[in-house]
GROMACS .gro file of C-alpha atoms in nm:
model
  103
    1UNK     CA    1  -0.264  -3.525  -0.995
    2UNK     CA    2  -0.064  -3.281  -0.789
    3UNK     CA    3  -0.160  -3.251  -0.430
    4UNK     CA    4  -0.234  -2.896  -0.313
    5UNK     CA    5  -0.112  -2.819   0.030
    6UNK     CA    6  -0.362  -2.620   0.256
    7UNK     CA    7  -0.283  -2.407   0.549
    8UNK     CA    8  -0.587  -2.294   0.718
    9UNK     CA    9  -0.616  -1.953   0.892
   10UNK     CA   10  -0.615  -1.925   1.266
   11UNK     CA   11  -0.889  -1.676   1.276
   12UNK     CA   12  -1.170  -1.762   1.017
   13UNK     CA   13  -1.416  -1.487   0.955
   14UNK     CA   14  -1.801  -1.551   0.979
   15UNK     CA   15  -1.951  -1.607   0.630
   16UNK     CA   16  -2.100  -1.289   0.489
   17UNK     CA   17  -2.473  -1.264   0.447
   18UNK     CA   18  -2.590  -1.327   0.088
   19UNK     CA   19  -2.720  -0.985   0.040
   20UNK     CA   20  -2.383  -0.832   0.123
   21UNK     CA   21  -2.188  -1.033  -0.136
   22UNK     CA   22  -2.016  -0.795  -0.406
   23UNK     CA   23  -1.751  -0.865  -0.652
   24UNK     CA   24  -1.426  -0.736  -0.538
   25UNK     CA   25  -1.544  -0.630  -0.189
   26UNK     CA   26  -1.603  -0.961  -0.011
   27UNK     CA   27  -1.290  -1.192   0.017
   28UNK     CA   28  -1.239  -1.540   0.146
   29UNK     CA   29  -1.004  -1.615   0.437
   30UNK     CA   30  -0.756  -1.803   0.200
   31UNK     CA   31  -0.567  -1.747  -0.128
   32UNK     CA   32  -0.422  -1.987  -0.386
   33UNK     CA   33  -0.047  -1.934  -0.463
   34UNK     CA   34   0.168  -2.129  -0.709
   35UNK     CA   35   0.537  -2.077  -0.817
   36UNK     CA   36   0.670  -2.077  -1.164
   37UNK     CA   37   1.028  -2.107  -1.302
   38UNK     CA   38   1.167  -2.200  -1.643
   39UNK     CA   39   1.312  -2.541  -1.521
   40UNK     CA   40   0.993  -2.673  -1.338
   41UNK     CA   41   0.712  -2.474  -1.488
   42UNK     CA   42   0.422  -2.431  -1.262
   43UNK     CA   43   0.504  -2.609  -0.917
   44UNK     CA   44   0.436  -2.581  -0.552
   45UNK     CA   45   0.043  -2.515  -0.534
   46UNK     CA   46  -0.086  -2.432  -0.217
   47UNK     CA   47  -0.378  -2.257  -0.024
   48UNK     CA   48  -0.265  -2.008   0.251
   49UNK     CA   49  -0.444  -1.770   0.481
   50UNK     CA   50  -0.524  -1.444   0.304
   51UNK     CA   51  -0.276  -1.185   0.344
   52UNK     CA   52  -0.017  -0.971   0.179
   53UNK     CA   53   0.239  -1.105  -0.064
   54UNK     CA   54   0.557  -0.964  -0.196
   55UNK     CA   55   0.591  -0.849  -0.557
   56UNK     CA   56   0.931  -0.756  -0.718
   57UNK     CA   57   0.926  -0.395  -0.823
   58UNK     CA   58   1.076  -0.517  -1.176
   59UNK     CA   59   0.752  -0.737  -1.221
   60UNK     CA   60   0.646  -0.714  -1.576
   61UNK     CA   61   0.292  -0.660  -1.476
   62UNK     CA   62   0.385  -0.334  -1.321
   63UNK     CA   63   0.587  -0.210  -1.631
   64UNK     CA   64   0.436  -0.380  -1.936
   65UNK     CA   65   0.096  -0.496  -1.818
   66UNK     CA   66   0.184  -0.855  -1.872
   67UNK     CA   67  -0.061  -1.022  -1.641
   68UNK     CA   68  -0.343  -1.289  -1.679
   69UNK     CA   69  -0.658  -1.293  -1.465
   70UNK     CA   70  -0.836  -1.626  -1.467
   71UNK     CA   71  -1.047  -1.775  -1.189
   72UNK     CA   72  -1.050  -2.152  -1.085
   73UNK     CA   73  -1.342  -2.272  -0.868
   74UNK     CA   74  -1.320  -2.543  -0.616
   75UNK     CA   75  -1.612  -2.700  -0.428
   76UNK     CA   76  -1.628  -2.960  -0.129
   77UNK     CA   77  -1.832  -3.271  -0.225
   78UNK     CA   78  -2.081  -3.443   0.000
   79UNK     CA   79  -1.787  -3.696   0.078
   80UNK     CA   80  -1.589  -3.383   0.208
   81UNK     CA   81  -1.333  -3.413  -0.078
   82UNK     CA   82  -1.237  -3.090  -0.267
   83UNK     CA   83  -1.304  -3.077  -0.629
   84UNK     CA   84  -1.183  -2.860  -0.877
   85UNK     CA   85  -1.438  -2.720  -1.131
   86UNK     CA   86  -1.335  -2.768  -1.500
   87UNK     CA   87  -0.961  -2.779  -1.434
   88UNK     CA   88  -0.862  -2.883  -1.787
   89UNK     CA   89  -1.061  -2.587  -1.932
   90UNK     CA   90  -0.905  -2.354  -1.684
   91UNK     CA   91  -0.558  -2.480  -1.772
   92UNK     CA   92  -0.629  -2.444  -2.151
   93UNK     CA   93  -0.744  -2.087  -2.093
   94UNK     CA   94  -0.439  -1.996  -1.898
   95UNK     CA   95  -0.197  -2.148  -2.148
   96UNK     CA   96  -0.401  -1.979  -2.438
   97UNK     CA   97  -0.358  -1.632  -2.248
   98UNK     CA   98   0.009  -1.688  -2.167
   99UNK     CA   99   0.074  -1.762  -2.537
  100UNK     CA  100  -0.108  -1.437  -2.641
  101UNK     CA  101   0.111  -1.244  -2.400
  102UNK     CA  102   0.425  -1.432  -2.490
  103UNK     CA  103   0.490  -1.539  -2.128
   0.00000   0.00000   0.00000
């Protein structure tokens, strides 16, 4: 399995109170990034501190709506190891969606 590099934020936020949680309004301190190119496919997975990222103005999602949204969950186990939740299912959904969009 591919190792995922993790860079932790220097200024972690306090966890929000449960009653303040709301979809699209409360974000984590980190984000998952991964590169893609035709030669290697998906590569260089990493978790980095939350922040802006660059997007080429010619990006297809801006012009043709070619984008896929699919979430992947990760949990820390009792042994402190991080476990990805249903990774094969996620990969199948992502590949199926990419096929539908011809990307």
